[in-house]
Short mmCIF file of C-alpha atoms and ligand atoms in Angstrom, two decimals:
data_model
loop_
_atom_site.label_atom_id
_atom_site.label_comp_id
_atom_site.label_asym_id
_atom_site.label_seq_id
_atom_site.Cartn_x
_atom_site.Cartn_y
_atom_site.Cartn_z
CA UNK A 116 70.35 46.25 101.01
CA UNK A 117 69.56 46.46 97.30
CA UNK A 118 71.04 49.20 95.01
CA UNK A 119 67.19 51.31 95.09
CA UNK A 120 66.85 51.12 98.82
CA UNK A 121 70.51 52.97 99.17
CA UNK A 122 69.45 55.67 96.76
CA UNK A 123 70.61 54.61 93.42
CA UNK A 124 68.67 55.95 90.32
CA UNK A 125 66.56 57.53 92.92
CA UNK A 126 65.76 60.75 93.98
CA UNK A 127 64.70 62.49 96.76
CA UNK A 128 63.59 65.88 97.69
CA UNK A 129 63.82 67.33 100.95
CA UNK A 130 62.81 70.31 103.10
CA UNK A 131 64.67 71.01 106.70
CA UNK A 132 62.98 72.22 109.53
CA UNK A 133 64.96 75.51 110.80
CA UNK A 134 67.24 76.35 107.42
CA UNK A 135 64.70 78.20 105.20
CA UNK A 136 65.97 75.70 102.51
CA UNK A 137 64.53 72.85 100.18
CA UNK A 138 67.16 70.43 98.40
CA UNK A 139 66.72 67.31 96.16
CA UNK A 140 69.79 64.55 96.54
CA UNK A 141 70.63 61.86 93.08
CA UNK A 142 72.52 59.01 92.90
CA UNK A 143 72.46 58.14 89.15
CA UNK A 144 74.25 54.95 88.23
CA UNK A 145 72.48 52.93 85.17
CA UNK A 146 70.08 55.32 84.05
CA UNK A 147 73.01 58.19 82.96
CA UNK A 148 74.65 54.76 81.58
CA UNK A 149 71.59 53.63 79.85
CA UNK A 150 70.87 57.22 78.44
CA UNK A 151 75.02 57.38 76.69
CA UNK A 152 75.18 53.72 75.99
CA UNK A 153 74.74 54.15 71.90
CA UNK A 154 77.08 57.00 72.11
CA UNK A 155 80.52 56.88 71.15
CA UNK A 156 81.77 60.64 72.30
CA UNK A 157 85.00 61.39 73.90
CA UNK A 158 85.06 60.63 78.02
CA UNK A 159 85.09 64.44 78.92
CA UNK A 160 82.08 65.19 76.94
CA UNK A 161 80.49 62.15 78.53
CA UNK A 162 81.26 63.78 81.77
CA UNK A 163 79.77 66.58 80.81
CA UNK A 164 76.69 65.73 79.57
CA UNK A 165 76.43 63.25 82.79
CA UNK A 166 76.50 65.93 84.92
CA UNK A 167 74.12 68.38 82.45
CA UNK A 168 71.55 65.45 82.72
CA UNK A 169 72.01 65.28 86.40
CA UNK A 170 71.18 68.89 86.88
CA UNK A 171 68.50 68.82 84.45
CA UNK A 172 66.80 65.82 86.67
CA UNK A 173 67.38 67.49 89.82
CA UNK A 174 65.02 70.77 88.64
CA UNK A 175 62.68 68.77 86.48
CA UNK A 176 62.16 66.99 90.28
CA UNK A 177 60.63 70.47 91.37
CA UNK A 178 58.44 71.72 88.22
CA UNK A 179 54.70 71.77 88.74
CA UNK A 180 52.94 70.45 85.64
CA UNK A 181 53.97 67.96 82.98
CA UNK A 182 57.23 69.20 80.82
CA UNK A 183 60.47 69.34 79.97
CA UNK A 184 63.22 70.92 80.88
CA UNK A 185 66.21 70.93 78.14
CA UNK A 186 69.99 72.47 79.19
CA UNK A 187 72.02 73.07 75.50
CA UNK A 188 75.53 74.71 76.54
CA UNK A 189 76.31 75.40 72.50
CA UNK A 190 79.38 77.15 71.58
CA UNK A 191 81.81 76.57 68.53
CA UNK A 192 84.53 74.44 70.21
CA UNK A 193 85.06 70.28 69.85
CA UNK A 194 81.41 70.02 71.00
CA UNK A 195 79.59 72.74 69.71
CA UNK A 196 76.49 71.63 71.52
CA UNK A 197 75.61 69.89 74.67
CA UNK A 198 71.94 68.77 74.66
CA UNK A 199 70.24 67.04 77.69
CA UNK A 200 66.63 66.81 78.65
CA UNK A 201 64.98 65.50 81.51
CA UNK A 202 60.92 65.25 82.01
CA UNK A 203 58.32 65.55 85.38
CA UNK A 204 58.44 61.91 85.24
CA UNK A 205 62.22 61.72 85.73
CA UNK A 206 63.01 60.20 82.75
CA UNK A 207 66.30 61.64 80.98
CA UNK A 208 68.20 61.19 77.68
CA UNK A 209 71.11 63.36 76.31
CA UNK A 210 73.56 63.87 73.15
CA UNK A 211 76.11 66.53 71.75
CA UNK A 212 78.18 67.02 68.51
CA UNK A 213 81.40 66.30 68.48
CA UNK A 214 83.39 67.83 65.42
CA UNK A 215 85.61 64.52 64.04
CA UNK A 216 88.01 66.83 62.91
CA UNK A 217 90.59 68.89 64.52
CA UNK A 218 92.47 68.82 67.45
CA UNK A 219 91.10 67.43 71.10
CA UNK A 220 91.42 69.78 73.95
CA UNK A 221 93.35 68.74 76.73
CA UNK A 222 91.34 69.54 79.08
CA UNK A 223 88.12 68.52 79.97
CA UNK A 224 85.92 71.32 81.04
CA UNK A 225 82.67 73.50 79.54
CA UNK A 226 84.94 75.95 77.75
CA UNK A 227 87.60 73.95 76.10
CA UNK A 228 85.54 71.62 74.74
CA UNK A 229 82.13 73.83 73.97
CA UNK A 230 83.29 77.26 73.71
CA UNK A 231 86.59 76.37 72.39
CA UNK A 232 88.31 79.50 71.24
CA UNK A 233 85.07 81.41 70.63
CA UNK A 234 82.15 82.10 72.84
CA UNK A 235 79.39 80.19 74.06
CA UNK A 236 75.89 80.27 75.74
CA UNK A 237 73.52 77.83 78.01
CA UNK A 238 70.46 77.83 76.55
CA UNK A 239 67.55 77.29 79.59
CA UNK A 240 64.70 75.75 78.45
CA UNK A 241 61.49 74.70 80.07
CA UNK A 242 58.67 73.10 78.02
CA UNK A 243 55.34 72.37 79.39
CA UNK A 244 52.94 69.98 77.79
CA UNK A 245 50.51 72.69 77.45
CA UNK A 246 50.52 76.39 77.44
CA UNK A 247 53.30 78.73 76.93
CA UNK A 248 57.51 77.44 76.77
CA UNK A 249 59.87 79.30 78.95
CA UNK A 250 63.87 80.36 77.24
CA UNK A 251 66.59 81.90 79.21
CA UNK A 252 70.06 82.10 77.48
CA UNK A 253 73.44 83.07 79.36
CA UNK A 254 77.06 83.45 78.38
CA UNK A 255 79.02 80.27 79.06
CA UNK A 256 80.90 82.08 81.58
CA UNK A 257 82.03 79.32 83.85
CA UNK A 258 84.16 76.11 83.13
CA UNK A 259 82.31 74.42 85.50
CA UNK A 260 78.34 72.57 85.28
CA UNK A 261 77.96 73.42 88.67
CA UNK A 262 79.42 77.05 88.52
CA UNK A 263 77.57 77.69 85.21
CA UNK A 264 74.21 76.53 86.62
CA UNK A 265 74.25 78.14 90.00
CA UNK A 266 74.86 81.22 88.73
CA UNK A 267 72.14 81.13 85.96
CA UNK A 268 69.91 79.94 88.19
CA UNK A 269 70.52 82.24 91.29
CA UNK A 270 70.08 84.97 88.93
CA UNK A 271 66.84 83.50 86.94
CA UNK A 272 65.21 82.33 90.38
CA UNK A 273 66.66 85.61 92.42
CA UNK A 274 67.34 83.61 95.20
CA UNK A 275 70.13 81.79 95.99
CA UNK A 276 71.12 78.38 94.25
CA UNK A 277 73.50 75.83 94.94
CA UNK A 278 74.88 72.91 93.08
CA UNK A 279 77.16 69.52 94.02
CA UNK A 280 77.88 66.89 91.27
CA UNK A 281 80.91 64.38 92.35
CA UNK A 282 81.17 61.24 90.29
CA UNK A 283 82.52 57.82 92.28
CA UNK A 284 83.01 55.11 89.60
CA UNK A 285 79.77 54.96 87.42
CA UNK A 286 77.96 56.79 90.32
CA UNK A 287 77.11 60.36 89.56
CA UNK A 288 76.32 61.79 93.47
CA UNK A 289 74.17 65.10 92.96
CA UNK A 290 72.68 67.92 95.16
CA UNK A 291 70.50 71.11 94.82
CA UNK A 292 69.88 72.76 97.36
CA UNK A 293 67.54 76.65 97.56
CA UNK A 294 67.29 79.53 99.48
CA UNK A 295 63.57 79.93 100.81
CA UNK A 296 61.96 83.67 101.35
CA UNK A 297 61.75 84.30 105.13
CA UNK A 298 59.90 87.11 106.67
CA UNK A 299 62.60 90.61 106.75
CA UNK A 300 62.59 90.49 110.84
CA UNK A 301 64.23 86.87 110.73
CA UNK A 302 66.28 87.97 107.59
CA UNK A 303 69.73 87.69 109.77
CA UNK A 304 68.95 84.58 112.00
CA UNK A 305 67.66 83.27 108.75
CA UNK A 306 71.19 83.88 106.80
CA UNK A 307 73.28 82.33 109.13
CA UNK A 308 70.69 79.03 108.93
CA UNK A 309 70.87 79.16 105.19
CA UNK A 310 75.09 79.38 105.42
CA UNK A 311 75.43 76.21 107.69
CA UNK A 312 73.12 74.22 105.54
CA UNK A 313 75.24 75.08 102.56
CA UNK A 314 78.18 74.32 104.44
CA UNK A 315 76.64 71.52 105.16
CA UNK A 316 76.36 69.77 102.05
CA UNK A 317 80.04 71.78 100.77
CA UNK A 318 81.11 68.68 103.51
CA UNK A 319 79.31 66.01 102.50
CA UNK A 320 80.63 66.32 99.18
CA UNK A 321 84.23 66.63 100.36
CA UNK A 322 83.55 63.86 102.14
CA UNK A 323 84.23 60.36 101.19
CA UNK A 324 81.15 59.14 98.71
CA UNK A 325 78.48 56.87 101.21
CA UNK A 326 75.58 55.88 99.65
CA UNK A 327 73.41 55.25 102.66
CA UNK A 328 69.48 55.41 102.87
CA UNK A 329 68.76 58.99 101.70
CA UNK A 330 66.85 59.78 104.58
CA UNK A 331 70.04 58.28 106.88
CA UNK A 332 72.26 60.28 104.90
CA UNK A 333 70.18 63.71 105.06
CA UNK A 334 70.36 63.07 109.14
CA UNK A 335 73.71 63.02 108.81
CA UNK A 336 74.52 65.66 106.65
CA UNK A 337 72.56 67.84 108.69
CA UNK A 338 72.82 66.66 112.21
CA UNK A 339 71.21 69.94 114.02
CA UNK A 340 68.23 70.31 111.76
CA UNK A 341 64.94 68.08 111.12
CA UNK A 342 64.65 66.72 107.82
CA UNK A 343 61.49 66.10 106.13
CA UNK A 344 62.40 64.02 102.82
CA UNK A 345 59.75 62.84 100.63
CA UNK A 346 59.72 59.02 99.27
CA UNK A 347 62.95 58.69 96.27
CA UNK A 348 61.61 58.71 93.35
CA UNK A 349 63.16 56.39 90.38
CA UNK A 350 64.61 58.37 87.65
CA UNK A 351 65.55 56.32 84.70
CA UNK A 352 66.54 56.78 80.75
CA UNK A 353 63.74 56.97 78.42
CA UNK A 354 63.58 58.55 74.74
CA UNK A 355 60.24 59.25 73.31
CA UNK A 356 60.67 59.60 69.73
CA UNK A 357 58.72 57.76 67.69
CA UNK A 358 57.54 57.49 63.88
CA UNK A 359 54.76 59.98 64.41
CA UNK A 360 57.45 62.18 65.33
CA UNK A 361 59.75 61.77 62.80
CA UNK A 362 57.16 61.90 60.16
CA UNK A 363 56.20 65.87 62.25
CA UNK A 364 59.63 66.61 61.57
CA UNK A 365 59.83 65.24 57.64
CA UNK A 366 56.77 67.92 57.24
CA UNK A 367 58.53 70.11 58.52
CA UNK A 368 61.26 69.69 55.88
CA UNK A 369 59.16 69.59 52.79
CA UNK A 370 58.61 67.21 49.97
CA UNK A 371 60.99 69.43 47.68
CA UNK A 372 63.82 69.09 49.98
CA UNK A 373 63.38 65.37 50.14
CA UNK A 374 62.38 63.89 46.90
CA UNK A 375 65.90 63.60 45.70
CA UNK A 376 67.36 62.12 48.69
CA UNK A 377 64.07 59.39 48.10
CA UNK A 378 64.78 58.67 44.64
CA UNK A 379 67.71 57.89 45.00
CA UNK A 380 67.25 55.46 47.95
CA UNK A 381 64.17 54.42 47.40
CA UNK A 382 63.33 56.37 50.84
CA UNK A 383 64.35 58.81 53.48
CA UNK A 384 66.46 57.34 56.62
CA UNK A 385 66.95 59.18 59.60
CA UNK A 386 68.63 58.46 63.23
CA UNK A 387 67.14 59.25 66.83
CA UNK A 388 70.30 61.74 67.73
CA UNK A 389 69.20 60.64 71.57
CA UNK A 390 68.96 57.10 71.84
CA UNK A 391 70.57 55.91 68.35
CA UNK A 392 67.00 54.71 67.09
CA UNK A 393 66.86 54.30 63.05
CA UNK A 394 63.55 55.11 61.13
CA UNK A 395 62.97 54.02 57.75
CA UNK A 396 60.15 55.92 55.59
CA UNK A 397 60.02 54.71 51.93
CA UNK A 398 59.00 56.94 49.66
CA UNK A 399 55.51 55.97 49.01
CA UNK A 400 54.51 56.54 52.68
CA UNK A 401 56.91 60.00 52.13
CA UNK A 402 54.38 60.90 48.89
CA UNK A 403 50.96 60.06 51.10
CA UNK A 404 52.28 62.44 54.12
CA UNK A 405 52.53 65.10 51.98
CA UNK A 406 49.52 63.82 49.75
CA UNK A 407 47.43 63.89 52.64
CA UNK A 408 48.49 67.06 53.88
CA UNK A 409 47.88 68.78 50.36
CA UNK A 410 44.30 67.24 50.46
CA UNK A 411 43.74 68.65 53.94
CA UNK A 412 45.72 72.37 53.24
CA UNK A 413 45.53 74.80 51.09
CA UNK A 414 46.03 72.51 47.90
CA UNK A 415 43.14 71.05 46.15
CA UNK A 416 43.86 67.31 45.12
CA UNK A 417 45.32 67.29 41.50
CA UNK A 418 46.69 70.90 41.41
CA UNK A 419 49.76 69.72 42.70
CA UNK A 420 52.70 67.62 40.91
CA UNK A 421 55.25 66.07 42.76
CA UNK A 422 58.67 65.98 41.38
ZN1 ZN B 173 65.12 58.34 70.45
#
């Protein structure tokens, strides 16, 4: 059976019949490769954006309209920031900043290498395409992805939230799984349903990693319920910066800011922090963006000098 069919950069999502629960299941092999490939950062922080990216796929699996949703865990250790993104189309891409100086934390959790010996915060963040962007922050409170994200999520949602990430080789193996609203007169039966599921799952992830046919595996994860899983979808690494981008950004800068940096290179150069992808814009094309935008602004042509 090929590496799709058994679940591999695929995901699935998943209701079950008596539990008032929905889940997704990921296995994510080359794309979480694919998406750290041009990055040279410590294995721990690897690890951790791995499993950031994983989460991030999982919930972008369950938004309703196109957009993105971006987990930054920022603090001032090592890595002062953790930055992961994942889109309704299940495409992913991540980075962080790694100091190059100082000493490397032993360990290889949230805190010692983003919080470090200060504080730090997750920073929530969902995007749509249109209309209105969505920002919860929280302490970074827990050592662990999972631990971190449950939390902020069982608070944000107010319902209950639970998260598995287990890596086996370069398979990252990860599970959501939500508490549904029930009517209050089932609210006991209803409980006890929602704890076996969960302790459900807390076994398959003990359990010995077996990549079988996701809708095998759900069957056998939860062997007294009826599982209705919807067709895995591929998730896979994609960055979508582009020129047009980078020239938004440069506007963003200003001329004045960049002039120098142009004259003395005969252009500006700048570096796609996800993906590694270098941009080039030589200073003519730098003098018509902000030519062009004079003309159309505020600025009549010819009242402006450029230094
Ligand atoms: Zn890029």
């Amino acid at each position: 059976m090929d590496r799709a069919a058994l679940g591999f950069d695929h995901l699935t999502r998943f209701w079950l019949g008596s539990a008032p629960a929905r889940g997704v299941v990921a296995r994510l092999d080359e794309s979480l490769g694919r998406a750290l490939a041009e990055h040279d950062y410590p294995a721990p922080v690897k690890a951790l954006l791995r499993q950031l990216a994983a989460a991030a796929l999982l919930l972008a699996s369950n938004l309703k309209q196109p957009a993105a949703i971006v987990i930054q865990a920022q603090g001032e250790g090592p890595a002062p920031l953790l930055c992961v993104e994942a889109t309704h189309t299940l495409s992913c891409r991540a980075y962080a900043s790694v100091k190059s100086d100082g000493p490397l934390p032993s360990g290889g959790d949230l805190l010692d290498w983003v919080a470090g010996s200060g504080s730090g915060r997750l920073v929530f963040t969902i995007d749509p395409e249109r209309g209105q962007m969505y920002q919860g922050i929280v302490a970074l409170e827990h050592a662990s992805v999972a631990r971190l994200l449950e939390s902020y999520l069982s608070n944000s949602q107010q319902t209950d939230t639970r998260l598995w990430l287990r890596e086996d080789g370069e398979t990252l193996e990860a599970a959501l799984l939500e508490r549904l609203p029930v009517d209050s007169k089932d609210a006991e039966a209803a409980l006890a349903r929602w704890q076996a599921a969960e302790a459900n799952m807390e076994r398959a992830f003990a359990d010995p990693f077996m990549p079988f046919p996701y809708t095998e595996w759900l069957e056998m994860v939860f062997p007294n319920e009826t599982v209705q899983a919807q067709t895995p979808s591929a998730v896979r690494f994609a960055c979508p910066c582009s020129i047009e981008r980078v020239l938004g950004a440069l506007r963003l800068v200003g001329l004045e800011e960049l002039m120098p940096l142009a004259e003395a290179q005969g252009g500006v150069e700048t570096r796609c922090e996800f993906c590694g992808r270098r941009y080039r814009v030589e200073k003519a094309q730098l003098l018509a963006l902000f030519h062009d935008e004079r003309v159309d602004g505020k600025h009549p042509p010819g009242t402006s000098t450029l230094q």
